[in-house]
């Protein structure tokens, strides 16, 4: 559903030549007029009971509008409008053009509750008709839908049809009366009632439901794991935790804690470490998994190269952040990493120094002599601004999942394998560069503030409005925040708006300790890394 700014109503008027003209734009204009009146209404005049009723009616209206929005999106899909406008998929159209916040979630809701057109032209009944009716009436919202659909999709495929229908009616009825948390508990009870002995659920159901997701890092750089493990994987995980998650083992807060399993540890050292161990079982589970992953990296079980990058923990960090020992770096997989952890890891790692203002000894220009990018080119590409993700607009595929795309000109057409002409592109976007409608044309800005960045333009049908050149520009949050902080301080404390002198370094550089021809900044960085490596 399209989002609107205050008092700005994006309702497209029908073309004078289009026949017949629909009443829908007019109805939406009336709706926005009512919303304007509602925004100006004084809710403080409502009694408590009346305000509760108003809030409930408002939420019901939001649910109904979302259902109607899904109906409009489905009609657009049936007419193939997204692809005619050059979008690669309906989800891409929903995200970029309609500004839908969670296209995947909306599509799952549509799959369960929308009436899709059949080959004969008629509309089919929704997959879950009772739930669809409750959604259309506004009795259930997105969270209720998601929880109910999760349990309905988990029904064993061998369950008789009449029992599946009864289960859908039962869960849909409960969705209109209970909270999502309560629906979860009730759904578990219903599944247990339908298959008390586990005889209906089989290996096919387990294979269909297996998954594991590492969700985005939160404000504290912590990531939540969610998933469904099949019985074998769960058994392997239980064995790992039983062996590596015992008290005293693999404790990152204890430098004397034994690493690995119990059999490899000195008994006395393990007992002493266990006495000092104040971690919870959940924390020990986390540390055991981390220790296992480190062991896999150390033993080289992941191979030597992945998409041209070395199979190592590759981190990009700002030089000023390293010197200040504050801020956040980013890994080649797109994970933010606090600078304190970056410095700690750098003390035991091989460092690559990428310098862009001066020439380096690394071979980065090959012309037509070489088609595939080298490791040095991939590392330099990762180190460039926004190089940690695919260069296509709105794509967040990390550097470990990208290929090197000849952005200025395709290699087959005479393009050069030079670092200034290469750009990271995930496999999907790399294969969507070409002359076809819905594909992309790419190029490189040679001058101006975006010099060196790759632009992407979606190809449209002849006669359609042209699409603009777009960059996958990621805002520098730290810079924006510092600007806003300086402005706020200037407003709050105008008398203190005086630039402070730069702090003196806490360590003096001695010429005999550093190589010749090294800048003060590089010397300061080297001392920082050496201090933490000691």
Coordinates of C-alpha atoms in Angstrom, one line a residue:
X1 CA 0.0 0.0 0.0
X2 CA 1.4 3.4 -0.9
X3 CA 2.5 5.6 1.9
X4 CA 1.5 9.2 1.9
X5 CA 3.1 12.3 3.5
X6 CA 0.9 14.5 5.5
X7 CA -1.7 16.3 3.4
X8 CA -0.2 15.0 0.2
X9 CA -2.4 12.5 -1.6
X10 CA -0.8 10.5 -4.4
X11 CA -4.0 9.5 -6.2
X12 CA -3.3 9.2 -10.0
X13 CA -6.1 10.6 -12.1
X14 CA -7.3 8.4 -14.9
X15 CA -6.3 9.3 -18.4
X16 CA -9.0 11.2 -20.4
X17 CA -8.7 8.6 -23.1
X18 CA -9.0 5.6 -20.9
X19 CA -12.4 3.9 -21.0
X20 CA -14.2 3.1 -18.9
X21 CA -13.1 5.4 -16.0
X22 CA -13.1 3.8 -12.6
X23 CA -14.6 5.3 -9.5
X24 CA -11.7 4.0 -7.4
X25 CA -9.5 7.2 -7.6
X26 CA -12.5 9.3 -6.6
X27 CA -13.3 7.0 -3.7
X28 CA -9.7 7.2 -2.5
X29 CA -9.7 11.0 -2.7
X30 CA -12.8 11.0 -0.5
X31 CA -11.1 8.7 1.9
X32 CA -8.1 11.0 2.2
X33 CA -10.5 13.9 2.7
X34 CA -12.0 12.0 5.6
X35 CA -8.6 11.2 7.0
X36 CA -7.7 14.9 6.9
X37 CA -10.9 15.7 8.9
X38 CA -10.0 12.9 11.3
X39 CA -6.5 14.3 11.8
X40 CA -7.9 17.6 12.7
X41 CA -10.5 16.2 15.1
X42 CA -10.0 16.7 18.8
X43 CA -9.8 13.3 20.4
X44 CA -9.5 14.8 23.9
X45 CA -13.2 15.4 23.8
X46 CA -13.9 11.6 23.7
X47 CA -14.8 9.8 26.9
X48 CA -12.5 6.9 27.8
X49 CA -14.9 4.2 26.6
X50 CA -15.6 6.2 23.5
X51 CA -11.9 6.6 22.8
X52 CA -11.3 2.8 23.2
X53 CA -14.1 2.2 20.7
X54 CA -12.6 4.7 18.3
X55 CA -9.1 3.2 18.5
X56 CA -10.6 -0.3 17.9
X57 CA -12.5 1.0 14.9
X58 CA -9.4 2.7 13.6
X59 CA -7.3 -0.6 13.8
X60 CA -10.2 -2.5 12.0
X61 CA -10.1 0.1 9.2
X62 CA -6.3 -0.3 8.8
X63 CA -6.8 -4.1 8.5
X64 CA -9.5 -3.6 5.9
X65 CA -7.4 -1.2 3.9
X66 CA -4.5 -3.6 3.8
X67 CA -6.8 -6.3 2.5
X68 CA -8.1 -3.9 -0.2
X69 CA -4.5 -3.0 -1.0
X70 CA -3.6 -6.6 -1.5
X71 CA -6.5 -6.9 -3.9
X72 CA -5.2 -4.0 -6.0
X73 CA -1.7 -5.5 -6.0
X74 CA -3.1 -8.8 -7.3
X75 CA -4.9 -6.9 -10.1
X76 CA -1.6 -5.2 -11.1
X77 CA 0.1 -8.6 -11.1
X78 CA -2.6 -10.1 -13.3
X79 CA -2.1 -7.3 -15.8
X80 CA 1.7 -7.8 -15.7
X81 CA 2.1 -4.1 -15.0
X82 CA 5.3 -4.5 -12.9
X83 CA 7.2 -6.2 -15.7
X84 CA 5.8 -3.7 -18.2
X85 CA 7.4 -1.0 -16.1
X86 CA 10.7 -2.8 -16.1
X87 CA 10.6 -4.4 -12.6
X88 CA 12.0 -7.9 -12.4
X89 CA 9.3 -9.2 -10.0
X90 CA 6.2 -8.3 -8.2
X91 CA 8.1 -8.1 -4.9
X92 CA 10.6 -5.7 -6.5
X93 CA 7.7 -3.6 -7.7
X94 CA 6.0 -3.6 -4.3
X95 CA 9.2 -2.6 -2.6
X96 CA 10.5 0.1 -5.0
X97 CA 7.3 1.6 -6.5
X98 CA 4.6 1.0 -3.9
X99 CA 6.9 1.4 -0.9
X100 CA 5.5 -1.7 0.8
X101 CA 7.5 -2.2 4.0
X102 CA 7.6 -6.1 3.9
X103 CA 6.9 -7.4 0.4
X104 CA 7.6 -11.0 1.3
X105 CA 5.3 -10.9 4.3
X106 CA 2.5 -9.2 2.2
X107 CA 2.9 -11.8 -0.5
X108 CA 2.6 -14.7 2.0
X109 CA -0.6 -13.0 3.3
X110 CA -1.9 -12.7 -0.2
X111 CA -1.1 -16.3 -1.0
X112 CA -3.2 -17.4 1.9
X113 CA -6.2 -14.9 1.6
X114 CA -6.4 -13.5 -1.9
X115 CA -8.6 -14.8 -4.8
X116 CA -6.2 -15.6 -7.6
X117 CA -7.3 -15.7 -11.2
X118 CA -7.5 -19.1 -12.8
X119 CA -6.6 -20.0 -16.4
X120 CA -10.3 -19.7 -17.4
X121 CA -10.4 -16.2 -16.1
X122 CA -12.6 -16.8 -13.0
X123 CA -11.4 -16.1 -9.5
X124 CA -10.6 -19.0 -7.3
X125 CA -11.5 -19.2 -3.6
X126 CA -8.8 -18.2 -1.2
X127 CA -6.5 -20.9 0.2
X128 CA -7.9 -20.2 3.6
X129 CA -11.4 -18.8 3.0
X130 CA -12.4 -18.3 6.7
X131 CA -9.2 -16.4 7.5
X132 CA -9.7 -14.3 4.3
X133 CA -13.2 -13.3 5.4
X134 CA -11.9 -12.3 8.8
X135 CA -9.1 -10.2 7.2
X136 CA -11.5 -8.5 4.8
X137 CA -13.8 -7.6 7.7
X138 CA -10.8 -6.2 9.6
X139 CA -11.2 -8.7 12.5
X140 CA -7.6 -9.9 12.2
X141 CA -4.4 -7.9 11.5
X142 CA -1.0 -8.7 10.0
X143 CA 0.5 -10.3 13.2
X144 CA -2.6 -12.5 13.6
X145 CA -2.4 -13.5 10.0
X146 CA 1.3 -14.4 10.1
X147 CA 0.9 -16.6 13.2
X148 CA -2.3 -18.3 11.9
X149 CA -0.8 -18.9 8.4
X150 CA 2.3 -20.4 10.0
X151 CA 0.3 -23.1 11.8
X152 CA -2.1 -23.7 8.8
X153 CA 0.9 -24.2 6.5
X154 CA 2.4 -26.6 9.1
X155 CA -0.6 -29.0 8.9
X156 CA 0.6 -32.4 7.8
X157 CA 0.0 -33.0 4.1
X158 CA -1.4 -36.5 4.9
X159 CA -4.2 -35.0 7.0
X160 CA -7.6 -35.8 5.5
X161 CA -9.2 -32.9 3.7
X162 CA -12.2 -32.5 6.1
X163 CA -9.8 -32.3 9.0
X164 CA -7.8 -29.6 7.3
X165 CA -10.9 -27.6 6.6
X166 CA -12.0 -27.9 10.2
X167 CA -8.6 -26.9 11.4
X168 CA -8.6 -23.8 9.2
X169 CA -12.1 -22.7 10.5
X170 CA -11.0 -23.3 14.1
X171 CA -7.7 -21.4 13.9
X172 CA -9.3 -18.5 11.9
X173 CA -12.0 -18.2 14.5
X174 CA -9.5 -18.0 17.3
X175 CA -7.4 -15.5 15.3
X176 CA -10.3 -13.0 15.6
X177 CA -10.5 -13.3 19.4
X178 CA -7.0 -13.9 20.7
X179 CA -3.6 -12.3 20.6
X180 CA -0.8 -13.7 18.3
X181 CA 0.9 -15.1 21.4
X182 CA -2.2 -16.9 22.4
X183 CA -2.7 -18.1 18.9
X184 CA 0.7 -19.7 19.0
X185 CA -0.2 -21.7 22.2
X186 CA -3.6 -22.7 20.7
X187 CA -2.0 -23.7 17.4
X188 CA 0.4 -26.0 19.2
X189 CA -2.5 -27.6 21.0
X190 CA -4.5 -28.0 17.8
X191 CA -1.5 -29.7 16.0
X192 CA -1.0 -32.0 19.0
X193 CA -4.7 -32.9 18.8
X194 CA -4.6 -33.6 15.1
X195 CA -1.5 -35.8 15.3
X196 CA -1.0 -36.9 18.9
X197 CA 1.3 -39.9 18.0
X198 CA 3.3 -38.2 15.3
X199 CA 2.0 -40.8 12.7
X200 CA 0.7 -38.2 10.2
X201 CA 3.8 -36.1 10.1
X202 CA 6.5 -37.7 8.0
X203 CA 10.0 -37.0 6.6
X204 CA 8.5 -35.1 3.7
X205 CA 6.9 -32.6 6.2
X206 CA 10.2 -32.2 8.0
X207 CA 12.2 -31.6 4.8
X208 CA 9.7 -29.0 3.8
X209 CA 9.9 -27.1 7.1
X210 CA 13.6 -27.2 7.8
X211 CA 15.3 -23.7 7.8
X212 CA 17.9 -21.6 9.6
X213 CA 18.1 -17.8 9.5
X214 CA 20.7 -15.4 10.9
X215 CA 18.6 -12.2 11.3
X216 CA 20.0 -8.7 10.9
X217 CA 22.2 -7.3 13.7
X218 CA 20.3 -5.1 16.2
X219 CA 21.4 -1.8 17.7
X220 CA 23.9 -3.7 20.0
X221 CA 25.4 -5.6 17.0
X222 CA 23.7 -8.8 18.3
X223 CA 22.1 -11.2 15.8
X224 CA 19.2 -13.5 16.5
X225 CA 19.1 -17.0 15.1
X226 CA 15.7 -18.5 14.1
X227 CA 15.0 -21.8 12.4
X228 CA 13.6 -25.3 12.4
X229 CA 16.1 -28.1 12.8
X230 CA 15.3 -31.6 11.6
X231 CA 15.8 -34.5 14.1
X232 CA 19.3 -35.4 12.8
X233 CA 20.6 -31.8 12.9
X234 CA 19.1 -31.3 16.4
X235 CA 20.9 -34.5 17.6
X236 CA 24.2 -33.2 16.2
X237 CA 23.7 -29.8 17.9
X238 CA 22.8 -31.4 21.2
X239 CA 26.0 -33.5 21.0
X240 CA 28.1 -30.4 20.3
X241 CA 26.7 -28.5 23.2
X242 CA 27.0 -31.5 25.5
X243 CA 30.8 -31.8 24.7
X244 CA 31.8 -28.1 24.2
X245 CA 29.4 -26.1 26.3
X246 CA 30.3 -27.6 29.7
X247 CA 31.3 -25.2 32.5
X248 CA 34.8 -24.0 32.2
X249 CA 35.2 -24.8 28.5
X250 CA 35.6 -22.2 25.7
X251 CA 35.0 -19.2 27.9
X252 CA 36.1 -16.0 26.1
X253 CA 36.2 -14.1 29.3
X254 CA 38.8 -16.5 30.8
X255 CA 42.2 -16.6 29.0
X256 CA 43.0 -19.8 30.9
X257 CA 39.8 -21.6 29.9
X258 CA 40.5 -24.8 27.9
X259 CA 39.5 -24.7 24.3
X260 CA 37.7 -27.5 22.4
X261 CA 36.2 -30.6 24.1
X262 CA 36.5 -32.0 27.5
X263 CA 38.8 -34.9 26.4
X264 CA 41.4 -32.5 25.1
X265 CA 41.5 -30.4 28.3
X266 CA 43.8 -30.8 31.4
X267 CA 41.4 -32.0 34.2
X268 CA 42.9 -29.7 36.8
X269 CA 42.8 -26.7 34.5
X270 CA 39.2 -27.5 33.5
X271 CA 38.1 -27.8 37.2
X272 CA 39.7 -24.5 38.1
X273 CA 38.1 -22.8 35.1
X274 CA 34.7 -24.3 35.9
X275 CA 34.9 -22.9 39.4
X276 CA 35.4 -19.4 37.9
X277 CA 32.7 -19.8 35.2
X278 CA 29.7 -17.6 35.9
X279 CA 28.1 -18.0 32.5
X280 CA 24.5 -19.1 32.0
X281 CA 23.8 -22.3 30.0
X282 CA 22.6 -20.1 27.1
X283 CA 25.9 -18.2 27.1
X284 CA 27.9 -21.4 27.2
X285 CA 25.9 -22.7 24.2
X286 CA 26.8 -19.5 22.3
X287 CA 30.5 -19.7 23.2
X288 CA 30.6 -23.4 22.2
X289 CA 29.2 -22.5 18.7
X290 CA 31.7 -19.7 18.4
X291 CA 34.6 -22.0 19.3
X292 CA 33.4 -24.6 16.8
X293 CA 33.3 -22.0 14.0
X294 CA 36.8 -20.7 14.9
X295 CA 38.1 -24.3 14.8
X296 CA 36.5 -24.8 11.3
X297 CA 38.2 -21.6 10.1
X298 CA 41.6 -22.6 11.6
X299 CA 41.5 -26.1 10.2
X300 CA 40.8 -24.7 6.7
X301 CA 37.7 -26.9 6.3
X302 CA 36.0 -24.1 4.3
X303 CA 38.6 -24.1 1.5
X304 CA 41.0 -21.4 0.4
X305 CA 38.8 -19.1 -1.7
X306 CA 35.2 -18.1 -2.0
X307 CA 34.2 -16.0 -5.1
X308 CA 37.7 -14.8 -5.3
X309 CA 38.0 -13.7 -1.7
X310 CA 40.2 -15.6 0.8
X311 CA 38.2 -17.7 3.2
X312 CA 39.0 -15.5 6.2
X313 CA 37.3 -13.0 8.4
X314 CA 37.6 -9.9 6.2
X315 CA 36.8 -6.6 7.9
X316 CA 36.7 -3.1 6.5
X317 CA 37.2 -0.2 9.0
X318 CA 37.7 3.5 8.8
X319 CA 41.3 4.6 9.6
X320 CA 40.1 7.3 12.0
X321 CA 37.9 4.8 13.8
X322 CA 40.9 2.5 14.3
X323 CA 43.0 5.4 15.7
X324 CA 40.2 6.5 18.0
X325 CA 39.5 2.8 18.9
X326 CA 35.8 3.6 18.6
X327 CA 33.1 3.0 15.9
X328 CA 32.1 0.0 13.8
X329 CA 33.7 -2.0 11.0
X330 CA 31.9 -4.2 8.5
X331 CA 32.8 -7.7 7.4
X332 CA 32.7 -9.0 3.9
X333 CA 29.4 -10.8 4.8
X334 CA 27.9 -7.5 5.8
X335 CA 28.0 -8.0 9.5
X336 CA 28.8 -4.9 11.7
X337 CA 31.7 -5.5 14.0
X338 CA 32.7 -3.1 16.9
X339 CA 36.1 -1.5 16.4
X340 CA 37.3 -3.0 19.7
X341 CA 36.7 -6.5 18.3
X342 CA 38.3 -5.4 15.0
X343 CA 41.5 -4.3 16.8
X344 CA 41.6 -7.5 18.9
X345 CA 41.3 -9.7 15.8
X346 CA 43.8 -7.6 13.8
X347 CA 46.5 -8.3 16.3
X348 CA 46.5 -12.0 15.1
X349 CA 45.6 -11.5 11.4
X350 CA 47.1 -10.6 8.1
X351 CA 46.3 -7.0 7.3
X352 CA 45.7 -5.6 3.8
X353 CA 46.2 -1.8 3.5
X354 CA 44.1 -0.3 0.7
X355 CA 45.2 3.2 -0.4
X356 CA 43.2 5.0 -3.0
X357 CA 44.9 8.5 -3.3
X358 CA 48.2 7.0 -4.3
X359 CA 49.3 4.3 -6.6
X360 CA 50.0 0.9 -5.2
X361 CA 52.2 -2.0 -6.3
X362 CA 49.2 -4.3 -6.6
X363 CA 48.3 -5.2 -10.3
X364 CA 44.8 -3.7 -10.6
X365 CA 44.7 -2.9 -14.4
X366 CA 44.6 -5.8 -16.9
X367 CA 42.7 -4.4 -19.9
X368 CA 41.5 -7.3 -22.1
X369 CA 44.4 -9.5 -21.1
X370 CA 42.3 -11.1 -18.2
X371 CA 38.6 -11.6 -17.9
X372 CA 38.2 -12.6 -14.3
X373 CA 39.0 -10.2 -11.4
X374 CA 42.0 -11.1 -9.2
X375 CA 42.0 -11.4 -5.4
X376 CA 43.7 -8.0 -5.1
X377 CA 40.9 -6.4 -7.2
X378 CA 38.2 -8.0 -5.1
X379 CA 39.8 -6.8 -1.9
X380 CA 40.2 -3.2 -3.2
X381 CA 36.5 -3.3 -4.5
X382 CA 35.4 -4.4 -1.0
X383 CA 37.3 -1.5 0.5
X384 CA 35.7 1.1 -1.7
X385 CA 32.7 3.1 -0.4
X386 CA 29.7 0.8 -0.3
X387 CA 31.9 -2.0 -1.6
X388 CA 30.7 -4.4 1.1
X389 CA 27.4 -5.0 -0.9
X390 CA 26.2 -5.5 -4.5
X391 CA 26.3 -2.2 -6.4
X392 CA 22.7 -2.6 -7.8
X393 CA 20.2 -0.2 -6.2
X394 CA 18.5 -1.5 -3.0
X395 CA 20.5 -4.8 -3.1
X396 CA 22.1 -5.8 0.2
X397 CA 23.8 -9.0 -0.9
X398 CA 27.2 -8.9 0.9
X399 CA 30.7 -9.0 -0.7
X400 CA 31.0 -12.8 -0.1
X401 CA 28.0 -13.3 -2.4
X402 CA 29.0 -11.1 -5.4
X403 CA 30.8 -11.4 -8.7
X404 CA 32.8 -8.7 -10.3
X405 CA 30.8 -7.0 -13.1
X406 CA 32.3 -5.2 -16.0
X407 CA 30.2 -2.1 -15.4
X408 CA 31.5 0.3 -18.0
X409 CA 31.3 -2.1 -20.9
X410 CA 30.8 -5.9 -21.1
X411 CA 34.0 -7.8 -21.5
X412 CA 32.6 -9.4 -24.7
X413 CA 32.1 -6.0 -26.2
X414 CA 35.6 -4.8 -25.4
X415 CA 35.2 -4.0 -21.7
X416 CA 38.4 -3.8 -19.6
X417 CA 39.2 -5.8 -16.5
X418 CA 40.5 -2.6 -14.8
X419 CA 39.6 -1.8 -11.2
X420 CA 38.0 1.5 -12.3
X421 CA 35.6 -0.4 -14.6
X422 CA 34.6 -3.2 -12.2
X423 CA 31.8 -3.2 -9.7
X424 CA 30.5 -5.9 -7.3
X425 CA 27.2 -7.5 -8.4
X426 CA 25.4 -10.4 -7.0
X427 CA 24.8 -13.3 -9.4
X428 CA 21.1 -12.3 -10.0
X429 CA 21.9 -8.7 -10.9
X430 CA 25.0 -9.6 -12.9
X431 CA 22.9 -11.8 -15.1
X432 CA 20.2 -9.1 -15.4
X433 CA 22.5 -6.7 -17.3
X434 CA 21.4 -6.5 -21.0
X435 CA 19.2 -4.9 -23.5
X436 CA 15.9 -6.7 -22.6
X437 CA 13.0 -4.9 -21.0
X438 CA 13.3 -5.2 -17.2
X439 CA 17.0 -5.8 -17.4
X440 CA 19.6 -3.2 -16.6
X441 CA 22.1 -0.9 -18.3
X442 CA 25.1 0.0 -16.2
X443 CA 27.9 2.6 -16.4
X444 CA 30.5 4.3 -14.2
X445 CA 30.5 8.0 -13.2
X446 CA 33.9 9.3 -14.2
X447 CA 33.8 12.7 -12.5
X448 CA 31.8 14.7 -9.9
X449 CA 30.9 13.7 -6.4
X450 CA 30.0 10.1 -7.5
X451 CA 33.2 9.5 -9.5
X452 CA 34.0 5.8 -9.4
X453 CA 30.6 4.7 -8.5
X454 CA 28.5 2.4 -10.8
X455 CA 25.0 3.5 -11.9
X456 CA 22.2 1.1 -12.9
X457 CA 19.2 2.0 -15.1
X458 CA 16.3 -0.4 -15.6
X459 CA 15.3 -0.8 -19.3
X460 CA 11.7 0.0 -20.0
X461 CA 9.4 -0.7 -22.9
X462 CA 9.5 1.8 -25.9
X463 CA 7.2 4.7 -25.1
X464 CA 7.1 4.1 -21.4
X465 CA 8.5 6.8 -19.0
X466 CA 12.3 6.3 -18.8
X467 CA 13.8 5.1 -15.6
X468 CA 16.6 7.2 -14.0
X469 CA 20.1 6.2 -13.3
X470 CA 20.4 5.0 -9.7
X471 CA 23.2 4.2 -7.3
X472 CA 23.2 1.8 -4.4
X473 CA 24.2 4.6 -2.1
X474 CA 24.3 3.8 1.6
X475 CA 24.1 6.8 3.9
X476 CA 27.1 7.4 6.2
X477 CA 25.2 7.3 9.4
X478 CA 28.2 8.2 11.5
X479 CA 28.8 11.4 9.5
X480 CA 25.1 12.3 9.5
X481 CA 24.9 11.8 13.2
X482 CA 28.0 13.9 13.9
X483 CA 26.6 16.7 11.8
X484 CA 23.3 16.6 13.6
X485 CA 25.1 16.4 16.9
X486 CA 27.2 19.5 16.1
X487 CA 24.1 21.4 15.1
X488 CA 22.3 20.4 18.2
X489 CA 25.2 21.4 20.4
X490 CA 25.4 24.8 18.6
X491 CA 21.8 25.5 19.2
X492 CA 21.8 24.4 22.9
X493 CA 25.2 25.8 23.8
X494 CA 25.9 28.7 21.4
X495 CA 28.6 30.2 23.7
X496 CA 30.6 26.9 23.6
X497 CA 30.7 26.7 19.8
X498 CA 34.4 26.9 19.6
X499 CA 36.5 24.2 17.8
X500 CA 38.7 22.3 20.3
X501 CA 42.3 21.5 19.3
X502 CA 43.0 18.0 18.3
X503 CA 44.0 15.7 21.2
X504 CA 47.7 14.8 21.5
X505 CA 48.5 11.1 21.0
X506 CA 49.0 9.2 24.2
X507 CA 52.2 7.5 22.8
X508 CA 55.2 9.2 21.3
X509 CA 56.7 7.8 18.2
X510 CA 60.3 6.9 18.3
X511 CA 62.1 6.9 14.9
X512 CA 64.0 3.7 15.7
X513 CA 60.8 1.8 16.3
X514 CA 59.1 2.5 13.0
X515 CA 60.1 1.9 9.4
X516 CA 61.3 4.8 7.3
X517 CA 58.9 6.6 5.0
X518 CA 55.8 6.0 7.1
X519 CA 53.3 8.7 7.8
X520 CA 52.3 9.7 11.4
X521 CA 48.8 8.3 10.8
X522 CA 50.1 4.9 9.8
X523 CA 52.5 4.9 12.7
X524 CA 49.7 5.6 15.1
X525 CA 47.7 2.8 13.6
X526 CA 50.6 0.4 13.8
X527 CA 51.1 1.2 17.5
X528 CA 47.4 0.6 18.2
X529 CA 47.5 -2.8 16.5
X530 CA 50.8 -3.8 18.3
X531 CA 49.4 -2.8 21.6
X532 CA 46.4 -5.0 21.3
X533 CA 48.4 -7.9 19.8
X534 CA 50.7 -8.0 22.8

